[in-house]
Coordinates of N, CA and C in Angstrom, one line a residue:
Chain A
D210 N -6.1 -9.0 20.3 CA -4.9 -8.6 19.6 C -5.2 -7.3 18.9
G211 N -4.2 -6.4 18.8 CA -4.4 -5.2 18.1 C -4.2 -5.4 16.6
G212 N -5.0 -4.7 15.9 CA -5.0 -4.8 14.4 C -6.0 -4.0 13.7
I213 N -6.0 -4.2 12.4 CA -6.9 -3.5 11.6 C -7.8 -4.5 10.8
T214 N -9.1 -4.3 10.9 CA -10.0 -5.3 10.4 C -10.9 -4.7 9.3
Q215 N -10.9 -5.3 8.1 CA -11.8 -4.9 7.0 C -12.9 -5.9 6.9
S216 N -14.1 -5.4 6.5 CA -15.2 -6.4 6.2 C -16.1 -5.7 5.2
P217 N -16.8 -6.5 4.4 CA -16.5 -8.0 4.3 C -15.3 -8.3 3.5
K218 N -14.9 -9.5 3.4 CA -13.8 -9.9 2.6 C -14.1 -9.9 1.1
Y219 N -15.3 -10.3 0.8 CA -15.9 -10.3 -0.6 C -17.2 -9.5 -0.6
L220 N -17.4 -8.7 -1.6 CA -18.6 -7.9 -1.7 C -19.0 -7.8 -3.2
F221 N -20.3 -8.0 -3.4 CA -20.9 -8.0 -4.7 C -21.8 -6.8 -4.8
R222 N -21.7 -6.0 -5.8 CA -22.6 -4.8 -6.0 C -23.3 -4.9 -7.3
K223 N -24.6 -4.6 -7.3 CA -25.3 -4.5 -8.5 C -25.1 -3.1 -9.1
E224 N -25.4 -3.0 -10.3 CA -25.2 -1.7 -11.0 C -26.2 -0.7 -10.3
G225 N -25.6 0.5 -10.1 CA -26.4 1.6 -9.5 C -26.6 1.6 -8.0
Q226 N -26.0 0.6 -7.3 CA -26.0 0.5 -5.9 C -24.9 1.2 -5.2
N227 N -25.2 1.7 -4.0 CA -24.1 2.2 -3.1 C -23.7 1.0 -2.2
V228 N -22.5 0.8 -1.9 CA -22.0 -0.2 -0.9 C -21.0 0.5 0.0
T229 N -21.0 0.0 1.2 CA -20.0 0.5 2.2 C -19.1 -0.6 2.7
L230 N -17.8 -0.2 2.6 CA -16.8 -1.1 3.1 C -16.3 -0.7 4.5
S231 N -16.2 -1.6 5.4 CA -15.9 -1.3 6.8 C -14.4 -1.4 7.0
C232 N -13.8 -0.5 7.8 CA -12.5 -0.6 8.3 C -12.4 -0.1 9.7
E233 N -12.0 -1.0 10.6 CA -11.9 -0.7 12.0 C -10.5 -1.0 12.5
Q234 N -10.0 -0.2 13.4 CA -8.6 -0.4 14.0 C -8.7 -0.2 15.5
N235 N -7.9 -1.0 16.2 CA -7.8 -0.9 17.6 C -6.4 -0.6 18.1
L236 N -5.7 0.1 17.2 CA -4.3 0.4 17.4 C -4.1 1.8 17.9
N237 N -5.2 2.5 18.1 CA -5.1 3.9 18.6 C -4.4 4.8 17.6
H238 N -4.5 4.4 16.3 CA -3.8 5.2 15.3 C -4.6 6.4 14.9
D239 N -4.0 7.6 14.7 CA -4.7 8.8 14.2 C -5.0 8.7 12.7
A240 N -4.1 8.2 11.9 CA -4.2 8.3 10.5 C -4.8 7.0 9.9
M241 N -5.7 7.2 9.0 CA -6.2 6.0 8.3 C -6.3 6.4 6.8
Y242 N -6.2 5.3 6.0 CA -6.1 5.5 4.5 C -7.0 4.4 3.8
W243 N -7.5 4.8 2.6 CA -8.1 3.8 1.8 C -7.4 3.8 0.4
Y244 N -7.1 2.6 -0.1 CA -6.4 2.5 -1.4 C -7.2 1.5 -2.2
R245 N -7.1 1.7 -3.5 CA -7.7 0.8 -4.5 C -6.6 0.1 -5.2
Q246 N -6.7 -1.2 -5.5 CA -5.7 -1.9 -6.3 C -6.4 -2.7 -7.3
D247 N -6.1 -2.4 -8.6 CA -6.6 -3.1 -9.7 C -5.6 -4.3 -10.0
P248 N -6.1 -5.3 -10.7 CA -5.2 -6.5 -11.0 C -3.9 -6.1 -11.6
G249 N -2.8 -6.6 -11.0 CA -1.5 -6.3 -11.6 C -1.0 -4.9 -11.4
Q250 N -1.7 -4.1 -10.6 CA -1.4 -2.7 -10.5 C -0.9 -2.4 -9.1
G251 N -0.4 -1.1 -8.9 CA -0.1 -0.7 -7.6 C -1.3 -0.2 -6.8
L252 N -1.0 0.5 -5.8 CA -2.0 1.1 -4.9 C -2.3 2.5 -5.2
R253 N -3.5 2.9 -5.4 CA -3.9 4.3 -5.6 C -4.7 4.8 -4.4
L254 N -4.3 6.0 -4.0 CA -4.9 6.5 -2.8 C -6.3 7.1 -3.1
I255 N -7.3 6.7 -2.3 CA -8.7 7.2 -2.5 C -8.9 8.4 -1.6
Y256 N -8.8 8.1 -0.3 CA -9.0 9.1 0.7 C -8.1 8.8 1.9
Y257 N -7.8 9.8 2.7 CA -7.1 9.6 3.9 C -7.6 10.6 5.0
S258 N -7.3 10.2 6.2 CA -7.8 11.0 7.3 C -6.6 11.0 8.4
Q259 N -6.3 12.2 8.8 CA -5.2 12.3 9.8 C -5.8 12.5 11.2
I260 N -7.1 12.8 11.3 CA -7.7 13.0 12.6 C -9.2 12.9 12.5
V261 N -9.8 12.6 13.6 CA -11.3 12.5 13.6 C -12.0 13.7 13.0
N262 N -13.0 13.4 12.3 CA -13.8 14.5 11.7 C -13.1 15.3 10.6
D263 N -12.1 14.7 10.1 CA -11.3 15.4 9.0 C -10.8 14.4 8.1
F264 N -10.9 14.6 6.7 CA -10.3 13.7 5.8 C -10.1 14.5 4.5
Q265 N -9.2 13.9 3.7 CA -8.7 14.6 2.4 C -8.9 13.6 1.3
K266 N -9.1 14.2 0.1 CA -9.2 13.4 -1.1 C -7.8 12.9 -1.5
G267 N -7.7 11.7 -2.0 CA -6.5 11.3 -2.7 C -6.5 11.5 -4.2
D268 N -5.9 10.6 -4.9 CA -5.8 10.8 -6.3 C -7.1 10.4 -7.1
I269 N -7.9 9.5 -6.5 CA -9.0 8.9 -7.2 C -10.3 9.0 -6.4
A270 N -10.6 10.1 -5.8 CA -11.7 10.2 -4.9 C -13.1 10.2 -5.5
E271 N -13.1 10.5 -6.8 CA -14.4 10.6 -7.5 C -15.2 9.3 -7.4
G272 N -16.5 9.4 -7.0 CA -17.3 8.2 -6.9 C -17.2 7.5 -5.6
Y273 N -16.4 8.0 -4.7 CA -16.3 7.5 -3.3 C -16.6 8.5 -2.3
S274 N -17.0 8.1 -1.1 CA -17.1 9.0 0.0 C -16.7 8.3 1.3
V275 N -16.3 9.0 2.3 CA -15.8 8.5 3.6 C -16.4 9.3 4.7
S276 N -16.2 8.8 5.9 CA -16.5 9.5 7.1 C -15.5 9.1 8.2
R277 N -15.3 10.0 9.1 CA -14.4 9.6 10.2 C -15.0 10.2 11.5
E278 N -16.0 9.6 11.9 CA -16.7 10.1 13.1 C -16.1 9.5 14.4
K279 N -15.4 8.4 14.3 CA -14.7 7.8 15.4 C -13.2 7.5 15.0
K280 N -12.3 7.6 16.0 CA -10.9 7.3 15.7 C -10.7 5.9 15.1
E281 N -11.5 5.0 15.6 CA -11.3 3.6 15.3 C -11.9 3.2 13.9
S282 N -12.7 4.1 13.3 CA -13.5 3.6 12.2 C -13.3 4.6 11.0
F283 N -13.2 4.0 9.8 CA -13.0 4.9 8.6 C -13.7 4.1 7.4
P284 N -15.1 4.2 7.4 CA -15.8 3.4 6.3 C -15.7 4.1 5.0
L285 N -15.7 3.3 4.0 CA -15.6 3.8 2.6 C -16.9 3.4 1.9
T286 N -17.6 4.4 1.3 CA -18.8 4.1 0.5 C -18.4 4.3 -1.0
V287 N -18.7 3.2 -1.7 CA -18.6 3.2 -3.2 C -19.9 3.6 -3.7
T288 N -20.0 4.8 -4.3 CA -21.3 5.2 -4.8 C -21.6 4.8 -6.2
S289 N -22.8 5.0 -6.7 CA -23.2 4.6 -8.0 C -22.5 5.5 -9.1
A290 N -21.9 6.6 -8.6 CA -21.1 7.4 -9.5 C -19.8 6.8 -9.9
Q291 N -19.4 5.8 -9.2 CA -18.1 5.2 -9.5 C -18.4 4.1 -10.5
K292 N -18.0 4.4 -11.8 CA -18.4 3.6 -12.9 C -17.7 2.2 -13.0
N293 N -16.5 2.1 -12.5 CA -15.8 0.9 -12.6 C -15.2 0.5 -11.2
P294 N -16.1 0.1 -10.3 CA -15.7 -0.1 -8.9 C -15.0 -1.5 -8.7
T295 N -15.1 -2.4 -9.6 CA -14.5 -3.7 -9.3 C -13.0 -3.6 -9.1
A296 N -12.6 -4.0 -7.9 CA -11.2 -3.8 -7.5 C -11.0 -4.4 -6.1
F297 N -9.7 -4.4 -5.7 CA -9.4 -4.9 -4.3 C -9.1 -3.6 -3.5
Y298 N -9.8 -3.5 -2.4 CA -9.7 -2.2 -1.6 C -9.0 -2.5 -0.3
L299 N -8.0 -1.7 0.0 CA -7.2 -1.9 1.2 C -7.3 -0.7 2.1
C300 N -7.4 -1.0 3.3 CA -7.5 0.1 4.4 C -6.2 0.0 5.2
A301 N -5.6 1.1 5.6 CA -4.4 1.1 6.4 C -4.5 2.1 7.4
S302 N -3.7 2.0 8.5 CA -3.7 3.0 9.5 C -2.2 3.1 10.0
S303 N -1.9 4.3 10.5 CA -0.6 4.6 11.1 C -0.7 5.5 12.3
G304 N 0.3 5.4 13.2 CA 0.2 6.2 14.4 C 1.6 6.8 14.7
A305 N 1.9 6.7 16.0 CA 3.2 7.3 16.4 C 4.4 6.6 15.8
A306 N 4.3 5.3 15.7 CA 5.3 4.5 14.9 C 5.0 4.8 13.4
P307 N 6.0 5.1 12.6 CA 5.7 5.5 11.3 C 5.1 4.5 10.4
E308 N 5.3 3.2 10.7 CA 4.9 2.1 9.9 C 3.4 2.1 9.8
A309 N 2.9 1.9 8.6 CA 1.4 1.7 8.3 C 1.1 0.2 8.3
F310 N 0.0 -0.1 8.9 CA -0.5 -1.5 8.9 C -1.7 -1.6 8.1
F311 N -1.8 -2.7 7.4 CA -2.9 -2.9 6.4 C -3.9 -3.9 6.9
G312 N -5.2 -3.7 6.5 CA -6.2 -4.8 6.7 C -6.0 -5.8 5.6
Q313 N -6.9 -6.8 5.7 CA -6.8 -8.0 4.8 C -7.4 -7.7 3.4
G314 N -8.1 -6.6 3.3 CA -8.7 -6.2 2.0 C -10.1 -6.6 1.8
T315 N -10.8 -5.9 1.0 CA -12.1 -6.3 0.5 C -12.1 -6.3 -1.0
R316 N -12.5 -7.5 -1.5 CA -12.6 -7.6 -3.0 C -14.0 -7.3 -3.4
L317 N -14.2 -6.2 -4.2 CA -15.5 -5.8 -4.6 C -15.7 -6.1 -6.1
T318 N -16.8 -6.7 -6.4 CA -17.1 -7.1 -7.8 C -18.5 -6.6 -8.1
V319 N -18.6 -6.0 -9.3 CA -19.9 -5.5 -9.8 C -20.6 -6.7 -10.6
V320 N -21.8 -7.0 -10.3 CA -22.5 -8.1 -10.9 C -23.7 -7.6 -11.8
Chain B
E211 N 3.2 17.5 -6.5 CA 2.6 16.2 -6.1 C 3.7 15.1 -6.0
L212 N 3.6 14.4 -4.9 CA 4.6 13.3 -4.7 C 4.4 12.2 -5.7
K213 N 5.5 11.8 -6.4 CA 5.5 10.7 -7.3 C 6.5 9.7 -6.8
V214 N 6.1 8.4 -6.9 CA 7.0 7.3 -6.5 C 7.2 6.4 -7.7
E215 N 8.4 6.2 -8.1 CA 8.6 5.3 -9.3 C 9.5 4.1 -8.9
Q216 N 9.1 2.9 -9.3 CA 9.9 1.8 -9.0 C 10.4 1.2 -10.3
N217 N 11.5 0.6 -10.3 CA 11.9 -0.2 -11.4 C 12.9 -1.3 -11.0
P218 N 12.9 -2.5 -11.6 CA 11.9 -2.8 -12.7 C 10.5 -3.1 -12.2
L219 N 9.6 -3.1 -13.1 CA 8.2 -3.5 -12.7 C 8.1 -5.0 -12.7
F220 N 8.8 -5.7 -13.5 CA 8.8 -7.2 -13.5 C 10.3 -7.7 -13.5
L221 N 10.5 -8.7 -12.7 CA 11.8 -9.2 -12.5 C 11.8 -10.7 -12.3
S222 N 12.4 -11.4 -13.3 CA 12.5 -12.9 -13.2 C 13.9 -13.3 -12.9
M223 N 14.1 -14.0 -11.8 CA 15.5 -14.3 -11.4 C 15.7 -15.8 -11.2
Q224 N 16.9 -16.2 -11.4 CA 17.2 -17.6 -11.0 C 17.5 -17.7 -9.6
E225 N 17.2 -18.8 -9.0 CA 17.6 -19.0 -7.6 C 19.1 -18.8 -7.4
G226 N 19.5 -18.2 -6.3 CA 21.0 -18.0 -6.0 C 21.5 -16.7 -6.6
K227 N 20.8 -16.0 -7.4 CA 21.3 -14.8 -8.0 C 21.0 -13.6 -7.1
N228 N 21.7 -12.5 -7.4 CA 21.5 -11.2 -6.7 C 20.8 -10.2 -7.6
Y229 N 20.0 -9.3 -7.0 CA 19.5 -8.3 -7.8 C 19.0 -7.1 -6.9
T230 N 18.8 -5.9 -7.5 CA 18.4 -4.8 -6.8 C 17.2 -4.1 -7.4
I231 N 16.2 -3.8 -6.6 CA 15.0 -3.0 -7.0 C 15.2 -1.6 -6.6
Y232 N 14.8 -0.7 -7.5 CA 15.1 0.8 -7.2 C 13.7 1.5 -7.0
C233 N 13.8 2.5 -6.1 CA 12.6 3.3 -5.8 C 13.0 4.7 -5.8
N234 N 12.6 5.5 -6.7 CA 12.8 7.0 -6.7 C 11.6 7.7 -6.4
Y235 N 11.8 8.8 -5.7 CA 10.6 9.6 -5.4 C 10.9 11.1 -5.6
S236 N 9.8 11.9 -5.7 CA 10.0 13.2 -6.3 C 10.1 14.4 -5.3
T237 N 9.8 14.2 -4.1 CA 9.9 15.3 -3.1 C 10.6 14.8 -1.9
T238 N 11.1 15.8 -1.1 CA 11.8 15.4 0.1 C 11.0 14.7 1.1
S239 N 11.5 13.6 1.6 CA 10.8 12.8 2.6 C 11.9 12.0 3.3
D240 N 11.7 11.9 4.6 CA 12.6 11.0 5.4 C 12.0 9.7 5.8
R241 N 10.9 9.4 5.2 CA 10.2 8.2 5.6 C 9.8 7.3 4.4
L242 N 10.5 6.2 4.3 CA 10.2 5.3 3.2 C 10.0 3.9 3.7
Y243 N 9.1 3.2 3.1 CA 8.7 1.9 3.5 C 8.8 0.9 2.3
W244 N 9.1 -0.3 2.7 CA 9.0 -1.4 1.7 C 8.0 -2.5 2.3
Y245 N 7.1 -2.9 1.3 CA 6.1 -3.9 1.6 C 6.2 -5.0 0.7
R246 N 5.7 -6.2 1.1 CA 5.6 -7.4 0.3 C 4.1 -7.7 0.2
Q247 N 3.7 -8.1 -1.1 CA 2.4 -8.6 -1.3 C 2.4 -9.9 -2.0
D248 N 1.8 -10.9 -1.4 CA 1.6 -12.2 -2.1 C 0.3 -12.1 -2.9
P249 N 0.1 -12.9 -3.9 CA -1.1 -12.9 -4.7 C -2.4 -13.0 -3.9
G250 N -3.3 -12.1 -4.1 CA -4.6 -12.1 -3.5 C -4.6 -11.7 -2.0
K251 N -3.4 -11.3 -1.5 CA -3.3 -11.0 -0.1 C -3.1 -9.5 0.1
S252 N -3.0 -9.2 1.4 CA -2.8 -7.8 1.8 C -1.3 -7.5 1.8
L253 N -0.9 -6.3 2.2 CA 0.5 -6.0 2.3 C 1.1 -6.3 3.6
E254 N 2.4 -6.7 3.6 CA 3.1 -7.1 4.8 C 4.3 -6.1 4.8
S255 N 4.5 -5.5 6.0 CA 5.6 -4.5 6.1 C 6.9 -5.3 6.2
L256 N 7.9 -4.8 5.4 CA 9.2 -5.4 5.4 C 10.2 -4.5 6.2
F257 N 10.3 -3.2 5.7 CA 11.3 -2.3 6.3 C 10.7 -0.9 6.4
V258 N 11.2 -0.2 7.4 CA 10.9 1.2 7.6 C 12.2 1.9 7.7
L259 N 12.4 2.9 6.8 CA 13.7 3.6 6.7 C 13.4 5.1 7.0
L260 N 14.0 5.6 8.0 CA 13.6 6.9 8.6 C 14.7 8.0 8.5
S261 N 15.8 7.7 7.9 CA 16.8 8.7 7.9 C 17.8 8.5 6.7
N262 N 18.5 9.5 6.3 CA 19.5 9.4 5.2 C 20.5 8.4 5.7
G263 N 20.8 7.4 4.8 CA 21.9 6.5 5.1 C 21.4 5.2 5.8
A264 N 20.1 5.2 6.1 CA 19.5 4.1 6.9 C 19.7 2.8 6.0
V265 N 20.1 1.8 6.7 CA 20.2 0.4 6.1 C 19.6 -0.6 7.0
K266 N 18.7 -1.4 6.5 CA 18.1 -2.5 7.3 C 18.2 -3.8 6.5
Q267 N 18.4 -4.9 7.3 CA 18.5 -6.2 6.6 C 17.6 -7.2 7.3
E268 N 17.0 -8.0 6.6 CA 16.2 -9.1 7.1 C 16.4 -10.3 6.2
G269 N 17.1 -11.3 6.6 CA 17.4 -12.5 5.8 C 18.1 -12.1 4.5
R270 N 17.5 -12.4 3.4 CA 18.2 -12.2 2.1 C 17.8 -10.8 1.5
L271 N 17.1 -10.0 2.3 CA 16.7 -8.7 1.8 C 17.4 -7.6 2.6
M272 N 17.9 -6.6 1.9 CA 18.5 -5.4 2.5 C 18.0 -4.2 1.8
A273 N 17.5 -3.2 2.6 CA 17.0 -2.0 2.1 C 17.8 -0.8 2.6
S274 N 18.0 0.2 1.7 CA 18.8 1.4 2.1 C 18.0 2.6 1.6
L275 N 18.4 3.7 2.2 CA 17.8 5.0 1.8 C 18.8 6.1 1.7
D276 N 18.7 6.8 0.5 CA 19.5 8.0 0.3 C 18.6 9.1 0.0
T277 N 18.3 10.0 1.1 CA 17.3 11.0 1.0 C 17.8 12.1 0.0
K278 N 19.1 12.3 -0.1 CA 19.6 13.4 -1.0 C 19.4 13.0 -2.4
A279 N 19.5 11.8 -2.8 CA 19.3 11.3 -4.1 C 17.8 10.9 -4.3
R280 N 17.0 10.9 -3.2 CA 15.6 10.5 -3.2 C 15.5 9.1 -3.8
L281 N 16.3 8.2 -3.3 CA 16.4 6.9 -3.8 C 16.5 5.9 -2.7
S282 N 15.7 4.8 -2.8 CA 15.8 3.7 -1.9 C 16.1 2.4 -2.8
T283 N 16.8 1.5 -2.2 CA 17.0 0.3 -3.0 C 16.7 -0.9 -2.1
L284 N 16.2 -2.0 -2.7 CA 15.9 -3.2 -2.0 C 16.8 -4.3 -2.7
H285 N 17.8 -4.8 -2.0 CA 18.7 -5.7 -2.6 C 18.4 -7.1 -2.2
I286 N 18.4 -8.0 -3.1 CA 18.1 -9.4 -2.9 C 19.4 -10.2 -3.1
T287 N 19.7 -10.9 -2.1 CA 20.9 -11.7 -2.1 C 20.6 -13.2 -2.2
A288 N 21.2 -13.9 -3.1 CA 21.0 -15.4 -3.3 C 19.5 -15.7 -3.2
A289 N 18.8 -15.3 -4.2 CA 17.3 -15.4 -4.2 C 16.9 -16.9 -4.1
V290 N 15.8 -17.0 -3.4 CA 15.1 -18.3 -3.2 C 13.7 -18.2 -3.7
H291 N 13.0 -19.3 -4.0 CA 11.7 -19.3 -4.5 C 10.7 -18.6 -3.6
D292 N 10.9 -18.7 -2.3 CA 9.9 -18.1 -1.4 C 9.9 -16.6 -1.4
L293 N 10.9 -16.0 -2.1 CA 10.9 -14.5 -2.2 C 10.0 -14.1 -3.3
S294 N 9.4 -15.0 -4.1 CA 8.5 -14.6 -5.2 C 7.3 -13.9 -4.6
A295 N 7.1 -12.7 -5.1 CA 6.0 -11.8 -4.6 C 6.1 -10.5 -5.3
T296 N 5.2 -9.6 -5.0 CA 5.3 -8.2 -5.5 C 5.8 -7.3 -4.3
Y297 N 6.8 -6.5 -4.6 CA 7.4 -5.6 -3.6 C 7.0 -4.2 -4.0
F298 N 6.5 -3.5 -3.0 CA 6.2 -2.1 -3.1 C 7.1 -1.2 -2.2
C299 N 7.5 -0.1 -2.7 CA 8.0 1.0 -1.9 C 6.9 2.0 -1.7
A300 N 6.9 2.7 -0.6 CA 6.0 3.8 -0.3 C 6.7 4.9 0.4
V301 N 6.3 6.1 0.1 CA 6.9 7.3 0.7 C 5.8 8.1 1.5
D302 N 6.2 8.5 2.7 CA 5.2 9.2 3.5 C 5.6 10.7 3.6
K303 N 4.7 11.5 3.0 CA 4.9 13.0 3.1 C 3.7 13.5 3.9
D304 N 2.7 14.0 3.3 CA 1.4 14.3 4.0 C 0.5 13.1 4.0
D305 N 0.6 12.3 3.0 CA -0.1 11.0 2.9 C 0.9 10.0 2.5
M306 N 0.5 8.8 2.2 CA 1.4 7.8 1.9 C 1.2 7.3 0.4
R307 N 2.2 7.4 -0.4 CA 2.1 7.1 -1.8 C 2.9 5.9 -2.1
F308 N 2.4 5.1 -3.0 CA 3.1 3.8 -3.4 C 3.6 3.9 -4.8
G309 N 4.7 3.1 -4.9 CA 5.2 2.8 -6.3 C 4.3 1.8 -6.9
A310 N 4.5 1.5 -8.2 CA 3.7 0.6 -8.9 C 3.9 -0.8 -8.6
G311 N 5.0 -1.1 -7.9 CA 5.3 -2.5 -7.5 C 6.3 -3.2 -8.5
T312 N 7.0 -4.1 -7.9 CA 7.9 -4.9 -8.7 C 7.5 -6.4 -8.5
R313 N 7.1 -7.0 -9.6 CA 6.6 -8.4 -9.5 C 7.8 -9.3 -9.7
L314 N 8.3 -9.9 -8.6 CA 9.5 -10.8 -8.6 C 9.1 -12.2 -8.7
T315 N 9.7 -12.9 -9.7 CA 9.5 -14.3 -9.8 C 10.9 -15.0 -9.7
V316 N 11.1 -15.9 -8.8 CA 12.4 -16.6 -8.6 C 12.2 -18.0 -9.1
K317 N 13.0 -18.3 -10.1 CA 12.9 -19.7 -10.7 C 13.9 -20.6 -10.2
P318 N 13.6 -21.9 -10.1 CA 14.6 -22.9 -9.7 C 15.8 -23.0 -10.7

């Protein structure tokens, strides 16, 4: 089935560690997005990519990094520079049809 | 910078009542989306509105778009408990920006 897959579903990070969240899609979508959602809040854009090997910062890119080496994959690294990383992270993709599809999310907790 | 504002942010309704959620955005765009999110879950697409005057309906929900006013509405008719969720609008310009969400609670 076509879709967008995020892994892991839950992730625990120790202070000072970098962690990478995976996002893979088999929808042949060009655009991919990463959002952060804090409890009771809306979605804030971290990074987005409209095409392979290109990406742009969103509103809250500091402390995060991404790569887009393949069309299907858009991993997000939460670096030690991100001082408050505990949140729900959502990946989305969109293509010729304007609608964006979301993965099931990764819940990151700092321990 | 594109800004998307929703109101109200919290909405408590009685079953059977009608209500409207509003979504205003700051720059021109012909693409607006409505999503539903249940607690702890991801976002589920409800409506895609692509032109001025677009209206879409699914069950008790109806969405409309006025691109000249930069306004979309999500109208709820005869609310039922199963509609309790958080509803987001999103606008697609160069990237996709979301409103803060409307947390809807439908009470018996």
